[in-house]
mmCIF file of N, CA and C in Angstrom:
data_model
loop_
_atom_site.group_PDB
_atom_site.id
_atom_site.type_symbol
_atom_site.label_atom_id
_atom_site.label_comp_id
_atom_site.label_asym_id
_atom_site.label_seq_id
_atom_site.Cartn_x
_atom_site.Cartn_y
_atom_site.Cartn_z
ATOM 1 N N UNK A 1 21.454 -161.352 141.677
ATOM 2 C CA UNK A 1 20.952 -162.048 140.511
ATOM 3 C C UNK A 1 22.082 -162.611 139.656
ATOM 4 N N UNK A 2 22.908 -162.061 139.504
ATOM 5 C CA UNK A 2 24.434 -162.688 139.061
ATOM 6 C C UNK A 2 25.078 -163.725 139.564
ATOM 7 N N UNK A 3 25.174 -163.502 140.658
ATOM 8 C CA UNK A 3 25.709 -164.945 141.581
ATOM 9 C C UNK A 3 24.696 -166.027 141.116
ATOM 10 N N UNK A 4 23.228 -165.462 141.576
ATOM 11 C CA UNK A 4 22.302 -166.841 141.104
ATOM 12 C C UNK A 4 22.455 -167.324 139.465
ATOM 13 N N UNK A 5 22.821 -166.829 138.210
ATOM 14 C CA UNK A 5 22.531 -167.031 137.408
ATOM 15 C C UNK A 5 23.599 -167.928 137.268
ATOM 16 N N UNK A 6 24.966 -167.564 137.476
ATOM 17 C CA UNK A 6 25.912 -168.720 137.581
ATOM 18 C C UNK A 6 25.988 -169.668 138.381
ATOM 19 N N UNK A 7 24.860 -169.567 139.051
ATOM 20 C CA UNK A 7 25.289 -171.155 140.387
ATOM 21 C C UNK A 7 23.415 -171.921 140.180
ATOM 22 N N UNK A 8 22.708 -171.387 138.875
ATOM 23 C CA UNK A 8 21.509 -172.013 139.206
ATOM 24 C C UNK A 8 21.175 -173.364 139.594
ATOM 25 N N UNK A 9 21.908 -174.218 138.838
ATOM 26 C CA UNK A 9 22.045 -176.070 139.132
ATOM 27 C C UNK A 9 22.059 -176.184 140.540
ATOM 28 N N UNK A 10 22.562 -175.379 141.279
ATOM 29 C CA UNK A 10 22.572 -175.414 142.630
ATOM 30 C C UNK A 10 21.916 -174.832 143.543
ATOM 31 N N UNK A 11 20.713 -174.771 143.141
ATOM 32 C CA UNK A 11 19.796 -173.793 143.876
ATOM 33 C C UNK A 11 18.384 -174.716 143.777
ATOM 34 N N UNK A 12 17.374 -174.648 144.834
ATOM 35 C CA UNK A 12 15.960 -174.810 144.714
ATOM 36 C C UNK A 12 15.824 -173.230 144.440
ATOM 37 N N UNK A 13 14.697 -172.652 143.206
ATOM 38 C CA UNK A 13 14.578 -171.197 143.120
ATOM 39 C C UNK A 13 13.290 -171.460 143.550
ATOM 40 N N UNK A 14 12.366 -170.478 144.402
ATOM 41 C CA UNK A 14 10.918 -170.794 144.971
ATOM 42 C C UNK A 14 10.837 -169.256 144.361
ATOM 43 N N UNK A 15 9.614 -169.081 143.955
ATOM 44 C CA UNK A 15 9.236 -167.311 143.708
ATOM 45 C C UNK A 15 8.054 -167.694 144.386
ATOM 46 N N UNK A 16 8.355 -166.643 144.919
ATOM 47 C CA UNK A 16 7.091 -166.190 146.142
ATOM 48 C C UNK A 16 5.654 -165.213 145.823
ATOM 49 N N UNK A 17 5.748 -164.881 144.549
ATOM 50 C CA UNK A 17 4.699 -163.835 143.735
ATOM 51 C C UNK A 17 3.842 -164.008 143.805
ATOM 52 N N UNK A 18 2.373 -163.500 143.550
ATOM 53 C CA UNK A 18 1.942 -163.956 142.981
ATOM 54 C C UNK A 18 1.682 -164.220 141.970
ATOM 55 N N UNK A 19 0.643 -165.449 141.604
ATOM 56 C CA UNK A 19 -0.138 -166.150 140.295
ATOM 57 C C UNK A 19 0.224 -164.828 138.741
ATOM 58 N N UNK A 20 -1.206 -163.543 139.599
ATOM 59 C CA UNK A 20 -0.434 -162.407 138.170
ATOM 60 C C UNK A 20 1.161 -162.445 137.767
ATOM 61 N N UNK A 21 1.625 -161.746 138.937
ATOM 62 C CA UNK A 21 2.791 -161.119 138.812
ATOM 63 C C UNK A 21 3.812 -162.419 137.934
ATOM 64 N N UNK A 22 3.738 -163.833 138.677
ATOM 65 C CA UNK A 22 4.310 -164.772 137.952
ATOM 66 C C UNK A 22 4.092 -164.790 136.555
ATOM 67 N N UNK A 23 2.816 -164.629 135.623
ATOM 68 C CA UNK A 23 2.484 -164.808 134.620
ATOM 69 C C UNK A 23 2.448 -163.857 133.944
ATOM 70 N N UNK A 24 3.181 -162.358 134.200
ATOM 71 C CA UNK A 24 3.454 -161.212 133.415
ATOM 72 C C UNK A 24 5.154 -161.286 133.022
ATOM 73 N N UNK A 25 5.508 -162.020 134.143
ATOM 74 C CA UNK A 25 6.925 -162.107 133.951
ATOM 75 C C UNK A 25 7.565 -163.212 134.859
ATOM 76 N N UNK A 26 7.546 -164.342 133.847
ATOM 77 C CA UNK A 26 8.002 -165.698 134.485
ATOM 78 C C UNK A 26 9.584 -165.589 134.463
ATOM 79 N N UNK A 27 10.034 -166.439 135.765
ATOM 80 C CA UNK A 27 11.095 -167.223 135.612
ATOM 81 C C UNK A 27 11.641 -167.704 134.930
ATOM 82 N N UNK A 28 12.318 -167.521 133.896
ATOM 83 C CA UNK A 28 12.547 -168.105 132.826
ATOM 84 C C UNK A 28 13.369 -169.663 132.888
ATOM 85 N N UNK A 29 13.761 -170.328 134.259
ATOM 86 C CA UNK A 29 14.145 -171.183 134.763
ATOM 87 C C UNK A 29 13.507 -172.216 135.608
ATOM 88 N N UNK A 30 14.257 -173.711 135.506
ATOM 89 C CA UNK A 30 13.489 -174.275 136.691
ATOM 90 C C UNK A 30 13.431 -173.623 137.642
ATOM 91 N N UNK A 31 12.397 -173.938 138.535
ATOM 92 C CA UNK A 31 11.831 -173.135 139.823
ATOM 93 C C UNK A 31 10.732 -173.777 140.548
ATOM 94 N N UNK A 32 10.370 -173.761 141.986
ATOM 95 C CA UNK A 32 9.222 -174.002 142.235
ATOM 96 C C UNK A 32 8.544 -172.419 142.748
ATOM 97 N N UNK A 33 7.078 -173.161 142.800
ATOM 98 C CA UNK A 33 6.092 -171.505 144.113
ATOM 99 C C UNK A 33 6.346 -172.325 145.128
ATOM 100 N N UNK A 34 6.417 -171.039 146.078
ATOM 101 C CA UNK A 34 6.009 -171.074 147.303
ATOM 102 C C UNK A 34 4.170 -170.731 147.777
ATOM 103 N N UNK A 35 3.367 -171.464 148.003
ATOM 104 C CA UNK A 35 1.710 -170.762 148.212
ATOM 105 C C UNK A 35 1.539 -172.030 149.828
ATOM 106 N N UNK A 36 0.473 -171.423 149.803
ATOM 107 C CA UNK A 36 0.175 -172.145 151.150
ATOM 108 C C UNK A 36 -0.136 -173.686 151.107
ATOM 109 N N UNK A 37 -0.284 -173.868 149.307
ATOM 110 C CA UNK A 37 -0.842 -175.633 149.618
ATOM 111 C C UNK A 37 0.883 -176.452 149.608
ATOM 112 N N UNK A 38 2.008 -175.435 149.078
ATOM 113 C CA UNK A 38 3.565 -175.960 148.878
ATOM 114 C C UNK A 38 4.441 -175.652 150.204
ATOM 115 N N UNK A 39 3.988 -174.778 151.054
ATOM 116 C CA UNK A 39 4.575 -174.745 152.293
ATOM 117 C C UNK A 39 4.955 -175.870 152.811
ATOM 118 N N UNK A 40 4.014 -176.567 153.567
ATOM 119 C CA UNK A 40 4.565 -177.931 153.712
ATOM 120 C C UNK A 40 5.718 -178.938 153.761
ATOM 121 N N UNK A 41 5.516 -178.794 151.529
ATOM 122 C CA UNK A 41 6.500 -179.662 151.020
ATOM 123 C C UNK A 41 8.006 -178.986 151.416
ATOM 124 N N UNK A 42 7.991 -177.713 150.990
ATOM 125 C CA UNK A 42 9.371 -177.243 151.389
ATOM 126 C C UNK A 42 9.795 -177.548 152.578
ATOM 127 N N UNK A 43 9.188 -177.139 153.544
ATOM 128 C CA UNK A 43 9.202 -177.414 154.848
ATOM 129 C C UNK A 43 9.679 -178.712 155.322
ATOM 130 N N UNK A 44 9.162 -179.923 154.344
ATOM 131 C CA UNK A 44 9.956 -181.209 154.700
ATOM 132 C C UNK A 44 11.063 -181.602 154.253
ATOM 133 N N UNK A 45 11.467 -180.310 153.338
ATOM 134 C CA UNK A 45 13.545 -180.777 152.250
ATOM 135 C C UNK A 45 14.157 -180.766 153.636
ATOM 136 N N UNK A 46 15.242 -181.798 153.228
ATOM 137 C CA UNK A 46 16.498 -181.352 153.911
ATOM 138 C C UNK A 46 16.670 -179.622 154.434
ATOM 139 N N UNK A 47 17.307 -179.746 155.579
ATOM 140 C CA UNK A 47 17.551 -178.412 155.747
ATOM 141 C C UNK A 47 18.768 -177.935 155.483
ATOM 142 N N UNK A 48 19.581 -178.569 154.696
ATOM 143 C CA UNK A 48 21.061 -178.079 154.117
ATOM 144 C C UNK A 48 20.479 -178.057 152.637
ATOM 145 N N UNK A 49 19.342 -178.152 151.907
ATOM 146 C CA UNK A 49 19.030 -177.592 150.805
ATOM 147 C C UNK A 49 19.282 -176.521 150.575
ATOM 148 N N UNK A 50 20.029 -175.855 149.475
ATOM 149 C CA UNK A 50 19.981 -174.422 149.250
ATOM 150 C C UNK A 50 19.240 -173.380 148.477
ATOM 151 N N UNK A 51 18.316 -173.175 149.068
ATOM 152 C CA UNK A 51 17.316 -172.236 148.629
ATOM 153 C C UNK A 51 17.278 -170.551 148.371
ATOM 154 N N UNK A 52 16.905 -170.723 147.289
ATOM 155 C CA UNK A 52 16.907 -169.145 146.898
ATOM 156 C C UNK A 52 15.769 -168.293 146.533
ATOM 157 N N UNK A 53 15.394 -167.800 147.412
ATOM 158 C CA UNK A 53 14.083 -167.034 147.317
ATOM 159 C C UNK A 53 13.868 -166.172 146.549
ATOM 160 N N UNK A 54 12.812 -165.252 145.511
ATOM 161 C CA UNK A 54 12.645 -164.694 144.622
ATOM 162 C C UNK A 54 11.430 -164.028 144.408
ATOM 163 N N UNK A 55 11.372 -162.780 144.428
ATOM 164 C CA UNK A 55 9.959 -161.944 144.143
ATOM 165 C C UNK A 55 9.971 -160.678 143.367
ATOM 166 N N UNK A 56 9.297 -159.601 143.202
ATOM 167 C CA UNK A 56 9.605 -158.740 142.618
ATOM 168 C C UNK A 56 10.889 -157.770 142.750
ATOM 169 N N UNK A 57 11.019 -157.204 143.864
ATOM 170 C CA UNK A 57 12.389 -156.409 144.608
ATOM 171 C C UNK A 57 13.088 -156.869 145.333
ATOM 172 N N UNK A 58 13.008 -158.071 146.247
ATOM 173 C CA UNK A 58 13.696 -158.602 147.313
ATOM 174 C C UNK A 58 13.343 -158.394 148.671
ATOM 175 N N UNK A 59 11.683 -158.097 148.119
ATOM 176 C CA UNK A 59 11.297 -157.482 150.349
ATOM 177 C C UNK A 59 10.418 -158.728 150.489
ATOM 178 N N UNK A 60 9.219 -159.182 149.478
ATOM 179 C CA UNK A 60 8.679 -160.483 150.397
ATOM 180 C C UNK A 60 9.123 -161.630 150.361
ATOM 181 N N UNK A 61 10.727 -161.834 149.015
ATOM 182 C CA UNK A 61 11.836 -163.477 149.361
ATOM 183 C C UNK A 61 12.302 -163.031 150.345
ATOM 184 N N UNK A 62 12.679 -161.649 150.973
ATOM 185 C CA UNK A 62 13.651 -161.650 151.852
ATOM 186 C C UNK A 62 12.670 -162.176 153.475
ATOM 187 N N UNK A 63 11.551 -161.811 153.485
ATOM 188 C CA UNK A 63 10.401 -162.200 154.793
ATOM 189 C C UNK A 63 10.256 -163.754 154.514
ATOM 190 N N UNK A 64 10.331 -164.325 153.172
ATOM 191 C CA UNK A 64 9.972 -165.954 153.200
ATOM 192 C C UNK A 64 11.662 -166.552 153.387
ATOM 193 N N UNK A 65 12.336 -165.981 153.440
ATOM 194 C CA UNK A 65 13.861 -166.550 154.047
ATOM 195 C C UNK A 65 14.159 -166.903 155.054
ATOM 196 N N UNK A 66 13.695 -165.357 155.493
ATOM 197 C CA UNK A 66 13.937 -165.682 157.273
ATOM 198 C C UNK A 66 12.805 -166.539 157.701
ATOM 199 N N UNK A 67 11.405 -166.671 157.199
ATOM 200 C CA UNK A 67 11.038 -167.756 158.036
ATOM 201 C C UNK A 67 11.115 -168.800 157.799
ATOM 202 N N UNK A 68 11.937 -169.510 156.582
ATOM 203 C CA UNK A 68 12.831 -170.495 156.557
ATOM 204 C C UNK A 68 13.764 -171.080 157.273
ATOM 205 N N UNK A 69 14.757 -169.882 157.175
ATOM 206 C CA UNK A 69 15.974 -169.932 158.740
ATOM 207 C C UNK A 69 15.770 -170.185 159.784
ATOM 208 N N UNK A 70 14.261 -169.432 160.477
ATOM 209 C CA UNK A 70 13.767 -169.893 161.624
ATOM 210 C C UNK A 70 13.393 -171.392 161.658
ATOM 211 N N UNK A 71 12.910 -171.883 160.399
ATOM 212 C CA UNK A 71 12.752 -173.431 160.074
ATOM 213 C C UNK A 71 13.928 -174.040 160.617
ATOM 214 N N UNK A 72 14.844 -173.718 160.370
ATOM 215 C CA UNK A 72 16.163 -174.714 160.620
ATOM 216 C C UNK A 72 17.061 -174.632 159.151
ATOM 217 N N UNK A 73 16.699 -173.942 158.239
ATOM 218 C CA UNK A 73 17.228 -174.042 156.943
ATOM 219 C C UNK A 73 18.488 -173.631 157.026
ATOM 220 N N UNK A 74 19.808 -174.162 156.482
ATOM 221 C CA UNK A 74 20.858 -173.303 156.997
ATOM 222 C C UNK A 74 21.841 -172.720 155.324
ATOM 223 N N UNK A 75 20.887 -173.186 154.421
ATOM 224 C CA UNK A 75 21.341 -172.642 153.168
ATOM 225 C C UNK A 75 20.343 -171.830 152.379
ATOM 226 N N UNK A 76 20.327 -170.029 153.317
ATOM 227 C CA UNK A 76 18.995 -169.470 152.489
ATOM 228 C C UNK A 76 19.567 -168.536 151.686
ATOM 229 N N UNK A 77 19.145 -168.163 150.830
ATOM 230 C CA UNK A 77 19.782 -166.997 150.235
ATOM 231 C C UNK A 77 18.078 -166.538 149.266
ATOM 232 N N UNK A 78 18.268 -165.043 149.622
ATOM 233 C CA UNK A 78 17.647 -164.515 149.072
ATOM 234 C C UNK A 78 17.827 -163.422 147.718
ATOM 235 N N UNK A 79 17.025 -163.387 146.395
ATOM 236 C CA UNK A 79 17.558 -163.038 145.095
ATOM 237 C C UNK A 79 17.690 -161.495 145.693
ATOM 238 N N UNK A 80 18.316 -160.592 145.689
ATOM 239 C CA UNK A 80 18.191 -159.272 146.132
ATOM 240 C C UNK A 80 17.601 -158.620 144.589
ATOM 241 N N UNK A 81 17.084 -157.688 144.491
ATOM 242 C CA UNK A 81 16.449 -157.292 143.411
ATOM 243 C C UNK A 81 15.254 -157.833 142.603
ATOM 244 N N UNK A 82 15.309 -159.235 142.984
ATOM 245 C CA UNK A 82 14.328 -159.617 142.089
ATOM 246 C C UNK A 82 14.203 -159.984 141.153
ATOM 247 N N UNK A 83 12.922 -160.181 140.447
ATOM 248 C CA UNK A 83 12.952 -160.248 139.267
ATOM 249 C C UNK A 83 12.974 -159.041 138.338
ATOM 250 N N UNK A 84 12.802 -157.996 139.129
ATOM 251 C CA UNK A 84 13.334 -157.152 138.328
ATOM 252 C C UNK A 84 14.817 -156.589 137.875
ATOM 253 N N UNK A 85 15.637 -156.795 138.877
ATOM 254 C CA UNK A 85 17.134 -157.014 139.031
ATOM 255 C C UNK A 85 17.171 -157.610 137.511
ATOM 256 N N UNK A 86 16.620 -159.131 137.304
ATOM 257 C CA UNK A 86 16.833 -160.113 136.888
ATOM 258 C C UNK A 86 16.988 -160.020 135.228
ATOM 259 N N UNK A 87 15.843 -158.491 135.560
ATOM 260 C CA UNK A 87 15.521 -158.480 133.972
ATOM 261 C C UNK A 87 16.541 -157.293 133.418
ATOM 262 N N UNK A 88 17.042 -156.566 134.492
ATOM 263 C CA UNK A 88 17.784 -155.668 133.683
ATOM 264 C C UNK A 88 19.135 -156.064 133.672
ATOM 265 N N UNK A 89 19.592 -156.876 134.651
ATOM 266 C CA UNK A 89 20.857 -157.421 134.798
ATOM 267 C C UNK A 89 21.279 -158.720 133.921
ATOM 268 N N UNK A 90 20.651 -159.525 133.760
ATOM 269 C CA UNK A 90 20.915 -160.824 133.300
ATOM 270 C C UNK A 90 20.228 -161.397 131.891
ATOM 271 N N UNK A 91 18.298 -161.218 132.309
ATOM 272 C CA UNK A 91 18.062 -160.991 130.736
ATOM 273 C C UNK A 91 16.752 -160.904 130.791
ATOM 274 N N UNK A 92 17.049 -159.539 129.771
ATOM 275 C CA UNK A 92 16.158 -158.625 129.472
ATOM 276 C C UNK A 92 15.111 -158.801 128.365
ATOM 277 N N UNK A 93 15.265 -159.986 128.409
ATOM 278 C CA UNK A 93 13.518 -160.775 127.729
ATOM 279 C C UNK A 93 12.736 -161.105 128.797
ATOM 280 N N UNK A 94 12.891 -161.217 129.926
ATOM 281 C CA UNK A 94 12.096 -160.928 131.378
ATOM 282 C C UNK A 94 11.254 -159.490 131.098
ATOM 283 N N UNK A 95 10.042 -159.401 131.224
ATOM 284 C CA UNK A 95 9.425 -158.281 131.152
ATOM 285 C C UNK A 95 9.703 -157.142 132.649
ATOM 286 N N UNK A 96 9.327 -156.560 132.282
ATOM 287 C CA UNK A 96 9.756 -155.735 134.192
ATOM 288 C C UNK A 96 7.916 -154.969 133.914
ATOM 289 N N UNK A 97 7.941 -154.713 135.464
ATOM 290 C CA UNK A 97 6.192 -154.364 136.076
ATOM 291 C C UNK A 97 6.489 -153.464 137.099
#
């Protein structure tokens, strides 16, 4: 979550949450979702886009990464921790759940 906070300009951030979980404790940054009607679109970026995946702990960005990579994506990075990481590490006006 540190690395991401200093390199955000350079990142697509996708949170993978859901709808609740997004709206108890948003992103406090640009970002897109990932849901099944935005699959697609991602799916058609460049594949040297650098994407950074994002969810509560880092277990379902880390499953929407790799099936990115398998896409052909060759810039994935996944937030490790989360948004909860996010909130105790970086900032803690992020609610935690």
């Amino acid at each position: 979550v540190k690395e991401l906070s200093s390199h955000l300009a350079e990142f697509t951030v996708i949170d993978v949450r859901p709808p609740s979980a997004r709206a108890h404790a948003p992103f406090p940054h640009p970002h897109r979702v990932l849901d099944e009607s935005s699959h697609d679109q991602f799916a058609a970026l460049p594949k040297d886009t650098r994407l950074a995946f994002l969810c509560h702990h880092g277990n379902s960005s880390r499953q929407a990464a790799e099936h990115f990579r398998g896409l052909g994506f060759t810039q994935v990075h996944n937030v490790e921790g989360g948004i909860d990481a996010w909130s105790t590490e970086v900032d803690a006006s992020v609610p935690r759940y």
